[in-house]
Coordinates of C-alpha atoms (C1' of nucleotides) in Angstrom, one line a residue:
Chain A
M1 CA 74.8 -101.7 -93.6
T2 CA 72.9 -100.8 -96.5
K3 CA 71.4 -103.2 -99.6
Q4 CA 74.3 -101.6 -101.8
D5 CA 77.2 -103.2 -99.6
I6 CA 76.2 -106.6 -100.0
P7 CA 77.4 -107.9 -103.5
D8 CA 74.4 -109.3 -105.5
I9 CA 76.5 -112.8 -106.2
V10 CA 76.1 -113.1 -102.2
V11 CA 72.5 -112.5 -102.0
G12 CA 71.7 -114.9 -105.0
R13 CA 73.3 -117.5 -102.8
L14 CA 71.0 -117.2 -99.8
P15 CA 68.0 -118.6 -101.5
F16 CA 69.9 -121.7 -101.9
Y17 CA 71.4 -122.1 -98.6
L18 CA 67.6 -121.5 -97.3
R19 CA 66.2 -124.3 -99.5
S20 CA 68.5 -126.8 -98.0
L21 CA 68.1 -125.9 -94.4
Q22 CA 64.4 -125.9 -95.0
R23 CA 65.0 -129.5 -96.6
M24 CA 67.3 -130.6 -93.6
Q25 CA 64.7 -129.4 -90.9
Q26 CA 62.3 -131.5 -92.7
E27 CA 64.3 -134.3 -92.4
G28 CA 64.0 -133.8 -88.5
Q29 CA 67.9 -132.2 -88.3
Q30 CA 68.4 -129.5 -85.8
V31 CA 71.9 -128.4 -86.2
T32 CA 74.3 -128.1 -89.1
S33 CA 77.8 -126.6 -89.8
S34 CA 79.3 -124.6 -92.8
Q35 CA 81.2 -127.9 -93.9
E36 CA 78.1 -130.1 -94.2
L37 CA 75.9 -127.3 -95.9
G38 CA 78.6 -126.8 -98.2
A39 CA 78.9 -130.2 -99.2
R40 CA 75.4 -130.6 -99.9
L41 CA 75.3 -127.3 -102.0
G42 CA 78.6 -127.8 -103.7
V43 CA 80.2 -124.7 -102.3
S44 CA 82.9 -124.2 -100.0
A45 CA 82.5 -123.9 -96.0
A46 CA 84.5 -120.7 -96.1
Q47 CA 82.3 -119.1 -98.6
I48 CA 79.2 -120.1 -96.4
R49 CA 80.7 -118.5 -93.5
K50 CA 81.8 -115.4 -95.4
D51 CA 78.3 -115.0 -96.9
L52 CA 76.8 -115.2 -93.3
S53 CA 78.9 -112.8 -91.7
Q54 CA 78.0 -110.2 -94.2
F55 CA 74.7 -110.1 -92.3
G56 CA 75.4 -111.2 -88.9
E57 CA 76.7 -113.7 -86.4
F58 CA 74.7 -116.9 -86.6
G59 CA 76.6 -119.8 -85.6
K60 CA 78.6 -121.2 -82.5
Q61 CA 82.2 -121.9 -82.4
G62 CA 82.2 -125.7 -82.0
T63 CA 78.7 -126.8 -82.7
G64 CA 77.6 -124.8 -85.9
Y65 CA 74.3 -123.5 -86.9
N66 CA 70.8 -124.1 -85.5
I67 CA 68.9 -124.8 -88.6
Q68 CA 65.6 -123.2 -87.2
F69 CA 67.5 -120.1 -86.3
L70 CA 69.3 -119.7 -89.1
S71 CA 66.5 -120.1 -91.4
N72 CA 64.7 -117.7 -89.7
Q73 CA 67.2 -114.9 -89.8
L74 CA 67.8 -115.7 -93.7
R75 CA 63.9 -115.6 -94.2
K76 CA 64.2 -112.2 -92.6
I77 CA 67.1 -111.2 -94.4
L78 CA 65.2 -112.0 -97.9
N79 CA 61.9 -110.4 -96.7
L80 CA 60.3 -113.6 -96.4
D81 CA 58.9 -113.2 -93.2
Q82 CA 55.4 -112.3 -94.8
V83 CA 53.9 -113.5 -98.2
W84 CA 54.2 -111.7 -101.5
D85 CA 51.1 -111.5 -103.3
M86 CA 51.8 -112.3 -107.2
A87 CA 50.6 -111.3 -110.6
I88 CA 50.8 -113.8 -113.7
I89 CA 50.6 -112.1 -117.1
G90 CA 49.6 -114.6 -119.7
A91 CA 47.4 -117.5 -119.3
G92 CA 49.4 -119.9 -121.7
D93 CA 50.7 -123.0 -120.6
V94 CA 53.6 -121.2 -118.7
G95 CA 50.9 -119.0 -117.0
N96 CA 49.0 -122.1 -116.4
A97 CA 51.7 -124.1 -114.9
L98 CA 52.6 -121.1 -112.6
A99 CA 49.1 -120.7 -111.7
H100 CA 48.9 -124.6 -110.3
Y101 CA 52.4 -124.8 -109.0
S102 CA 52.1 -125.5 -105.1
G103 CA 55.8 -124.9 -104.5
F104 CA 55.4 -120.8 -104.2
R105 CA 53.2 -120.7 -100.6
N106 CA 56.0 -122.1 -98.3
R107 CA 58.7 -120.1 -99.8
G108 CA 57.1 -116.9 -99.6
F109 CA 55.0 -116.1 -102.3
Q110 CA 51.5 -116.7 -103.6
C111 CA 49.4 -116.0 -106.8
T112 CA 46.5 -113.8 -106.6
M113 CA 45.7 -112.6 -110.1
I114 CA 46.5 -113.9 -113.6
F115 CA 45.7 -111.7 -116.8
D116 CA 45.2 -112.6 -120.5
N117 CA 44.1 -111.0 -123.6
T118 CA 42.4 -113.3 -125.2
A119 CA 38.6 -113.4 -125.1
E120 CA 38.1 -117.2 -124.7
K121 CA 40.3 -117.3 -122.0
I122 CA 39.0 -114.3 -119.9
G123 CA 36.3 -115.2 -117.6
G124 CA 37.6 -118.6 -117.3
M125 CA 39.2 -120.2 -114.1
I126 CA 42.5 -121.6 -113.7
G127 CA 42.9 -123.4 -110.6
T128 CA 41.2 -120.7 -108.1
L129 CA 41.9 -117.9 -109.9
V130 CA 39.4 -116.1 -112.7
V131 CA 41.4 -115.3 -115.8
K132 CA 41.1 -111.3 -115.7
D133 CA 41.2 -109.0 -118.8
V134 CA 44.8 -107.6 -118.9
A135 CA 43.2 -104.1 -120.2
Y136 CA 42.6 -103.9 -116.6
M137 CA 45.9 -105.2 -115.5
A138 CA 47.6 -102.0 -114.3
D139 CA 44.6 -100.7 -112.2
E140 CA 44.0 -104.1 -110.4
I141 CA 47.6 -104.7 -109.5
Q142 CA 48.1 -100.9 -108.4
A143 CA 44.9 -100.9 -106.3
A144 CA 46.1 -104.6 -104.8
G145 CA 49.3 -103.0 -104.0
I146 CA 51.2 -105.7 -105.9
K147 CA 55.0 -105.6 -106.1
V148 CA 55.9 -108.9 -107.7
A149 CA 54.9 -110.2 -111.3
M150 CA 55.7 -113.1 -113.5
L151 CA 55.7 -112.4 -117.0
A152 CA 54.7 -115.3 -119.3
V153 CA 53.5 -113.7 -122.5
P154 CA 54.9 -114.0 -125.8
A155 CA 58.1 -112.3 -126.5
D156 CA 56.7 -109.4 -128.9
H157 CA 54.5 -108.4 -126.0
A158 CA 56.8 -108.6 -123.3
Q159 CA 58.2 -105.1 -123.1
E160 CA 54.9 -103.2 -123.3
V161 CA 53.6 -105.2 -120.6
T162 CA 56.6 -104.7 -118.5
D163 CA 56.1 -101.0 -119.2
L164 CA 52.6 -101.2 -117.3
L165 CA 53.7 -103.2 -114.8
I166 CA 56.2 -100.9 -113.8
E167 CA 53.7 -97.9 -114.0
A168 CA 51.3 -99.8 -111.8
G169 CA 54.5 -100.2 -109.1
V170 CA 55.4 -103.7 -109.7
K171 CA 59.0 -103.8 -108.4
A172 CA 60.2 -107.5 -108.9
I173 CA 59.7 -109.2 -112.4
L174 CA 60.1 -112.9 -113.3
N175 CA 60.6 -112.9 -116.7
Y176 CA 59.6 -116.0 -119.0
A177 CA 60.0 -114.4 -122.4
P178 CA 62.9 -115.1 -124.2
I179 CA 63.9 -111.2 -124.4
Q180 CA 66.0 -108.7 -122.5
L181 CA 63.6 -106.3 -120.9
S182 CA 64.8 -102.7 -120.4
V183 CA 63.6 -101.5 -116.7
P184 CA 64.7 -98.5 -114.6
E185 CA 67.3 -99.3 -111.9
S186 CA 64.6 -99.5 -109.3
V187 CA 62.9 -102.7 -110.5
R188 CA 64.7 -106.0 -110.3
V189 CA 64.2 -108.5 -113.0
E190 CA 65.2 -112.3 -113.2
N191 CA 64.9 -114.2 -116.4
I192 CA 64.1 -117.8 -117.1
D193 CA 64.7 -118.9 -120.3
P194 CA 65.0 -122.7 -121.1
A195 CA 66.4 -122.6 -124.2
T196 CA 69.2 -120.3 -122.9
H197 CA 70.0 -122.8 -120.0
L198 CA 70.0 -125.6 -122.5
Q199 CA 72.3 -124.1 -124.7
R200 CA 74.8 -123.3 -121.9
M201 CA 75.0 -126.9 -121.4
S202 CA 75.5 -127.8 -125.2
Y203 CA 78.6 -126.0 -125.2
Y204 CA 80.1 -129.1 -123.2
L205 CA 78.5 -131.9 -125.2
K206 CA 80.4 -133.9 -127.7
Chain B
M1 CA 92.3 -124.4 -127.0
T2 CA 90.2 -126.8 -124.9
K3 CA 86.9 -126.7 -123.0
Q4 CA 88.7 -126.2 -120.0
D5 CA 90.3 -123.1 -120.6
I6 CA 87.3 -121.1 -121.2
P7 CA 85.6 -120.0 -117.9
D8 CA 81.9 -121.1 -117.2
I9 CA 81.1 -117.5 -117.0
V10 CA 82.0 -116.8 -120.4
V11 CA 80.4 -119.7 -121.9
G12 CA 77.3 -118.8 -120.1
R13 CA 77.0 -115.2 -121.7
L14 CA 77.1 -116.6 -125.3
P15 CA 73.6 -117.7 -125.5
F16 CA 72.7 -114.0 -124.5
Y17 CA 74.7 -112.8 -127.1
L18 CA 73.3 -115.3 -129.8
R19 CA 69.8 -114.4 -128.8
S20 CA 70.3 -110.8 -129.2
L21 CA 72.0 -111.3 -132.5
Q22 CA 68.9 -113.5 -133.8
R23 CA 66.7 -110.7 -132.7
M24 CA 68.5 -108.1 -134.8
Q25 CA 68.8 -110.5 -138.0
Q26 CA 64.6 -110.9 -137.5
E27 CA 64.8 -107.0 -137.6
G28 CA 66.8 -106.9 -140.8
Q29 CA 69.9 -105.8 -139.3
Q30 CA 73.2 -106.8 -140.9
V31 CA 76.0 -105.4 -138.9
T32 CA 76.4 -104.7 -135.3
S33 CA 79.2 -103.7 -132.7
S34 CA 80.4 -104.7 -129.6
Q35 CA 79.4 -101.2 -128.5
E36 CA 75.7 -101.9 -129.9
L37 CA 75.3 -105.2 -128.7
G38 CA 76.5 -104.6 -125.0
A39 CA 74.3 -101.7 -124.9
R40 CA 71.2 -104.2 -125.5
L41 CA 72.4 -106.8 -122.9
G42 CA 73.5 -104.2 -120.4
V43 CA 76.9 -105.5 -120.5
S44 CA 80.1 -103.6 -121.4
A45 CA 81.5 -103.7 -124.8
A46 CA 84.8 -104.3 -123.8
Q47 CA 83.4 -107.4 -122.1
I48 CA 81.8 -108.6 -125.3
R49 CA 85.0 -108.3 -127.2
K50 CA 86.8 -110.3 -124.3
D51 CA 84.4 -113.2 -124.4
L52 CA 84.6 -113.3 -128.1
S53 CA 88.5 -113.2 -128.3
Q54 CA 88.6 -116.3 -126.6
F55 CA 86.8 -118.3 -129.5
G56 CA 88.4 -116.3 -132.3
E57 CA 88.6 -113.0 -134.2
F58 CA 84.9 -112.7 -135.7
G59 CA 85.2 -108.7 -136.3
K60 CA 86.3 -106.3 -138.4
Q61 CA 88.2 -103.1 -137.1
G62 CA 86.1 -100.0 -138.2
T63 CA 83.1 -101.8 -139.2
G64 CA 82.3 -104.5 -136.5
Y65 CA 80.6 -107.7 -136.8
N66 CA 78.6 -109.3 -139.5
I67 CA 75.5 -110.6 -137.9
Q68 CA 75.0 -113.5 -139.8
F69 CA 78.5 -114.6 -139.7
L70 CA 78.9 -114.1 -135.9
S71 CA 75.3 -116.0 -135.3
N72 CA 76.7 -119.1 -137.3
Q73 CA 80.4 -119.0 -135.4
L74 CA 78.4 -118.8 -132.0
R75 CA 76.1 -121.8 -133.0
K76 CA 79.3 -123.9 -133.9
I77 CA 80.9 -123.1 -130.6
L78 CA 78.0 -124.0 -128.7
N79 CA 77.3 -127.0 -130.7
L80 CA 74.1 -125.7 -132.0
D81 CA 74.7 -126.2 -135.6
Q82 CA 72.5 -129.4 -135.0
V83 CA 69.1 -130.1 -133.2
W84 CA 69.5 -132.0 -129.9
D85 CA 66.7 -134.4 -129.2
M86 CA 65.4 -133.8 -125.8
A87 CA 63.4 -136.3 -123.4
I88 CA 60.9 -134.7 -120.8
I89 CA 60.5 -136.8 -117.7
G90 CA 57.1 -135.8 -115.8
A91 CA 54.0 -135.0 -117.7
G92 CA 52.2 -132.6 -114.9
D93 CA 52.0 -129.1 -115.8
V94 CA 55.7 -128.2 -116.2
G95 CA 56.7 -130.9 -118.3
N96 CA 53.1 -130.2 -120.4
A97 CA 54.4 -126.8 -120.8
L98 CA 57.7 -127.6 -121.8
A99 CA 56.1 -130.2 -124.5
H100 CA 53.9 -127.4 -126.1
Y101 CA 56.8 -124.8 -126.0
S102 CA 57.4 -123.7 -129.4
G103 CA 60.7 -122.0 -128.9
F104 CA 63.1 -124.6 -128.7
R105 CA 63.4 -125.7 -132.5
N106 CA 65.1 -122.4 -133.8
R107 CA 67.5 -122.5 -130.9
G108 CA 69.0 -125.8 -131.5
F109 CA 66.5 -128.4 -129.6
Q110 CA 63.3 -130.6 -130.1
C111 CA 61.3 -132.7 -127.5
T112 CA 61.3 -136.4 -128.8
M113 CA 60.1 -137.9 -125.6
I114 CA 57.9 -137.5 -122.6
F115 CA 57.7 -140.0 -119.3
D116 CA 55.3 -140.3 -116.6
N117 CA 54.7 -142.8 -113.7
T118 CA 51.0 -142.6 -113.5
A119 CA 48.8 -144.9 -115.4
E120 CA 46.0 -142.2 -116.2
K121 CA 48.8 -140.3 -118.0
I122 CA 50.5 -143.3 -119.9
G123 CA 49.4 -143.6 -123.2
G124 CA 48.0 -140.3 -123.4
M125 CA 49.0 -137.5 -125.8
I126 CA 50.6 -134.3 -125.1
G127 CA 51.0 -132.3 -128.3
T128 CA 52.3 -134.7 -130.9
L129 CA 54.0 -137.0 -128.2
V130 CA 52.9 -140.1 -126.6
V131 CA 53.1 -140.1 -122.9
K132 CA 55.4 -143.5 -122.0
D133 CA 55.6 -145.1 -119.0
V134 CA 58.9 -144.3 -116.8
A135 CA 59.6 -147.8 -116.2
Y136 CA 61.1 -148.0 -119.9
M137 CA 62.8 -144.7 -119.7
A138 CA 66.4 -145.5 -119.4
D139 CA 66.0 -148.2 -121.9
E140 CA 64.3 -145.8 -124.7
I141 CA 66.6 -142.8 -123.7
Q142 CA 69.4 -144.9 -124.2
A143 CA 68.4 -146.9 -127.5
A144 CA 67.5 -143.2 -129.1
G145 CA 71.1 -142.1 -128.1
I146 CA 69.5 -139.1 -126.2
K147 CA 72.1 -136.7 -124.0
V148 CA 69.5 -134.1 -123.2
A149 CA 66.9 -134.5 -120.7
M150 CA 64.3 -131.8 -118.9
L151 CA 63.7 -132.9 -115.2
A152 CA 59.9 -131.8 -114.0
V153 CA 59.3 -134.4 -111.3
P154 CA 58.6 -133.9 -107.6
A155 CA 61.5 -133.2 -105.8
D156 CA 61.4 -136.3 -103.8
H157 CA 61.7 -138.3 -107.0
A158 CA 64.3 -135.9 -108.8
Q159 CA 67.8 -137.7 -107.4
E160 CA 66.3 -141.3 -108.4
V161 CA 65.2 -140.2 -111.8
T162 CA 68.3 -138.7 -112.4
D163 CA 70.5 -141.7 -111.6
L164 CA 68.6 -143.5 -114.2
L165 CA 69.2 -140.8 -116.7
I166 CA 72.7 -140.7 -116.3
E167 CA 73.0 -144.5 -116.3
A168 CA 71.3 -144.1 -119.6
G169 CA 73.6 -141.9 -121.2
V170 CA 72.3 -138.6 -120.4
K171 CA 74.9 -135.9 -120.2
A172 CA 72.9 -132.8 -119.8
I173 CA 70.1 -132.1 -117.3
L174 CA 67.6 -129.2 -117.1
N175 CA 66.3 -129.5 -113.9
Y176 CA 63.2 -128.1 -112.5
A177 CA 63.0 -129.9 -109.4
P178 CA 63.7 -127.5 -106.1
I179 CA 66.5 -129.7 -105.0
Q180 CA 70.4 -129.7 -105.7
L181 CA 71.0 -133.0 -107.9
S182 CA 74.1 -134.8 -107.1
V183 CA 75.9 -136.1 -110.6
P184 CA 79.4 -137.2 -111.8
E185 CA 81.7 -134.2 -113.0
S186 CA 80.6 -135.4 -116.7
V187 CA 77.0 -134.7 -116.5
R188 CA 76.2 -130.9 -116.6
V189 CA 73.1 -129.8 -114.6
E190 CA 71.4 -126.4 -114.9
N191 CA 68.7 -125.6 -112.6
I192 CA 65.3 -123.6 -113.0
D193 CA 63.3 -122.9 -109.7
P194 CA 61.2 -120.1 -109.7
A195 CA 60.7 -119.6 -105.9
T196 CA 65.0 -119.4 -105.8
H197 CA 64.6 -116.6 -108.6
L198 CA 61.8 -115.0 -106.7
Q199 CA 63.6 -114.9 -103.3
R200 CA 66.7 -113.2 -105.0
M201 CA 64.4 -110.3 -105.8
S202 CA 62.5 -110.1 -102.5
Y203 CA 65.7 -108.9 -100.8
Y204 CA 65.5 -105.5 -102.5
L205 CA 61.9 -105.2 -101.8
K206 CA 60.6 -102.9 -99.1
Chain C
dT1 C1' 92.2 -89.8 -145.6
dA2 C1' 89.7 -89.4 -141.2
dG3 C1' 86.7 -92.1 -138.5
dA4 C1' 85.3 -96.0 -136.3
dT5 C1' 86.0 -100.2 -133.8
dT6 C1' 88.5 -104.1 -133.4
dG7 C1' 91.5 -107.6 -130.4
dT8 C1' 94.7 -107.5 -126.8
dT9 C1' 97.6 -105.9 -123.1
dA10 C1' 98.2 -104.2 -118.5
dA11 C1' 95.6 -102.3 -114.6
dT12 C1' 92.0 -102.5 -111.6
dC13 C1' 88.4 -104.4 -109.3
dG14 C1' 85.8 -108.2 -106.6
dA15 C1' 85.2 -112.7 -105.2
dT16 C1' 87.1 -117.0 -103.5
dT17 C1' 90.0 -119.5 -100.4
dA18 C1' 93.1 -120.7 -96.6
dA19 C1' 94.6 -119.9 -92.3
dC20 C1' 93.7 -119.3 -87.5
dA21 C1' 92.7 -117.0 -83.3
dA22 C1' 88.7 -117.3 -80.6
dT23 C1' 85.5 -120.0 -78.2
dC24 C1' 81.8 -123.2 -77.6
Chain D
dT1 C1' 89.9 -130.4 -70.9
dA2 C1' 90.2 -131.8 -76.1
dG3 C1' 87.6 -131.4 -80.3
dA4 C1' 85.3 -128.9 -83.5
dT5 C1' 83.7 -125.1 -85.7
dT6 C1' 82.9 -120.4 -86.2
dG7 C1' 84.0 -115.0 -87.6
dT8 C1' 87.6 -112.7 -89.8
dT9 C1' 92.0 -111.4 -91.8
dA10 C1' 95.3 -111.6 -95.5
dA11 C1' 96.7 -114.1 -99.5
dT12 C1' 95.2 -115.8 -103.8
dC13 C1' 92.7 -116.0 -107.6
dG14 C1' 89.8 -114.8 -111.4
dA15 C1' 87.1 -111.5 -114.0
dT16 C1' 86.0 -107.0 -115.4
dT17 C1' 87.6 -102.4 -117.1
dA18 C1' 90.1 -99.3 -119.6
dA19 C1' 93.3 -97.8 -123.1
dC20 C1' 95.6 -98.2 -127.2
dA21 C1' 98.0 -99.8 -131.4
dA22 C1' 96.3 -102.2 -135.4
dT23 C1' 93.7 -101.9 -139.4
dC24 C1' 89.0 -101.9 -142.1

DNA sequence: TAGATTGTTAATCGATTAACAATC
DNA sequence: TAGATTGTTAATCGATTAACAATC
C-alpha cells in the first residue's frame, strides 16, 4: 500500500480524527466508536470506518476503538511520531502570531527559525527566536535539514521565496500569501487565505 | 436556481477564480480563457467552464472571458458587491494579526469591532479599533447588524462564544480555534487550523 | 473564412453510503 | 448468550473529464 493508493481526501480527514481523539483523551475517555466520532465531527460512521480501513484494522467488533491506540496509529501514519522543525518566513503580524502560537508542539511541529528582510527586524527577538536575515535563509534551512516552512510574506515576494525554499530542500509549505504558488510535484503546499474562506461563506449570506 | 442546487464544492472554487482574475487585471490583462485560468490555478479548463455554467453564460466562443465582466459577475454571485462588516473575537496574536491585515478591504470585508475578556486589553487600541469587553459583544454585534465574525479565542471558550455570536445574529464564522464548533444549519463555519494543515502534509514527508 | 473557445451532454471516474457477515 | 460494532462489499451518488456542436 503506497502513498499513491490513498486518496488525498482521505488523508485530509485523518488530522480531524486525530484532533477529536486527542480531545476525548483529555476528557478522560478511553474508548470510542465510529458512531460517536462521526457525530462529533459531522461525518458518517461508515466514512470513518472506511477511511481507517485504508491503513489497517484498529478497532474491535462490539467495543469500538481504544483511543490511545488509535491516536498512536494515526500519528504514525501521519509521520507525527516525531517533531518536525519549521521555519517561518516573514516576521510581520502573521509570522509573529505563528512564532508565538503554542498549539504546534503537541501536534508534531515546532518553529526553530524565523526570517525577514527588513533591517529593523533582523536581530530582534520574537518569543525565543532571533529574526534572521532572509539572505541567509536557504543556507540555514539546508544546514538544519528543515523540511517544513510557513510562508508569511507579501504576495509579490511569495513565489521567489518559495523557489529558494525548494532549492533549500523544503518539502512542505504552509502558504499564507494570497497567491497560487507554483511548485514541483514533490513539494506539498497548503494554503491559508482568510479572505478566500470568508468569500466562500458570503455566498450563503442574504 | 436556488442556493441548494449549487454544490458547495463549486462555490468553494469561485473565490480562487476571482482571486486569479483580480490578479490578471492588476497585470493589465483584459481577456482570458478557461484554458489559461485553469493552468494558473491547476484545475482543468472543463471544470472552470462547468462551474461557471452553473450561474450563467459569461464568455464568448472564440475569444473567452472579459476579465472585468467576469470578475463583476463572480462578485455579485458571492455577494461581494458590498463590504461586509466583521467582528474579531479575541485580541491575542491572531486577533491582532487579523485586525492589522490589509487584505480584506479589496476582497469585500472590513473589521469594525474587536472584543476581548482581559482587563489589560479592554480599552486599548489595535490599529484603528478600540478593544471592547466581550461582555457587551452580543449586544454590540446585534445593534450593528454584523453577520460575519472571526473567532480567535482559546479552544476552551470557543463554543460558548459561538453560541453568543449566533444569538446575536451572526451567520458566518471564520473559526481559528482548533475545535469543531457545533452550530445550526443556518450558520456557516469555515475553519483555519494551521496544525491541521501541517499534518496533512507530513503524511507525504519521509 | 479559418481558428479558437465557449457551453453542454454523455461517459468516466471516484467518493460516500447502506447493509451485513463476522466477531468481540 | 444477546447486544454492539467492526471491516468490507456492493450499490448509490456525485463530481470530473472528454468531446463536440455552436458560434464568435
